[in-house]
Amino acid sequence: MLATSNDGVTFEKYIGNPVISAPPEGSSADFRDPKVWNHDDKWYMIVGSSKEGKGRALLYRSNDLKVWEYVGVVAESDGTMGTMWECPDLFRLGDRHILMFSPMGMGEKKAIYLSGKFDYTTGRFTWDYCGEVDCGFEYYAPQSFLDAKGRRIIIGWLNAWDWMPWFQNFGPTSKNNWCGVMSIPRTVELDDNGHLRFLPVDELKSLRGEHCHLDHTVIEGELQPLPRSIKGDSIEIVAEFNLKDCRAEEFGFKMRVSDDGNEETVLSYSPKTGELQFDRNRSDGWSQGIRKCKLESADKDTLRSHIYIDTCVVEVFADEGRTIMTNNIYPNPYSINLKLFSLGDKVELISLDIWQLRSVG
């Protein structure tokens, strides 16, 4: 269906709708989530679909956005990448093309990307690398755009929906008549290996308020780094730890901790396994589960993490943006304490910066 607008507020539906009345022959009735872009004075549209239980993405082409020609299958699952590809997005980045989508039925993977080459003549995409956009519980259907500075930026929907029975899918938010939030904007960049890095946009720095800093501090047991004036329900954290000769079994942060200690969300790192772990089993009395991911920087001498904590979301950036973990939590509004901790032995905190975040509104 097509609708047009001159102001982005008032829309007029095209009298000739629908512009595409049915899926192409051979594809299932799963046919949705169009993404449209312009290339060499022609319009292209990629659509999520499936065939015989395997996800795929379809391509259309148009001169005027009204009459669409079906080009063909851009790419499809080999049987290991889900049953339906939702919210596909295809864009160029440097000398590569990226196909990003959210696969249904792929277990813990909520958003993945394929890195390769796209041929506009044949409409085929060939790829040689598959990566995960975010390894947390919630990061779904990311969509990208180019900004005025030429940056490729993505924003995702933060609410998992297929890991629990349908009547529990959206948790406490459903009682308040809302469902998920949008992620902070992230730039998409290529590293030297053709893999993607996702970094918070620089503009987020404008939200920084009161600042707290620590240098070269040994953590053994627990330490509360926040002054009373900074509340831990909306903060930005940049931390660097010394991994050289570190004998701690596990260290990291306890976030959104209640005064009595009954509520806490734990982000930890194990030097032995090189794994980053997010534990929300005690976050709020409803959320469940632990997520782990191996860091590419596990063999380095330092660990640097960049964390955004909002009232119901924690977004973690590690590996210089190569490993991201996003999770929703719903703690009591009064659970605002933050703690550093180390188990088994001590760890050296090289530096820590914490900012209170102002509201965007």
Coordinates of C-alpha atoms in Angstrom, one line a residue, residues 78 101-102 197 199 234 270:
D78 CA 20.1 -22.6 3.9
F101 CA 17.0 -9.0 9.2
S102 CA 15.3 -10.6 12.2
R197 CA 30.8 -2.4 14.6
L199 CA 28.6 2.4 18.3
S234 CA 19.5 6.7 34.1
S270 CA 35.0 -14.0 33.5

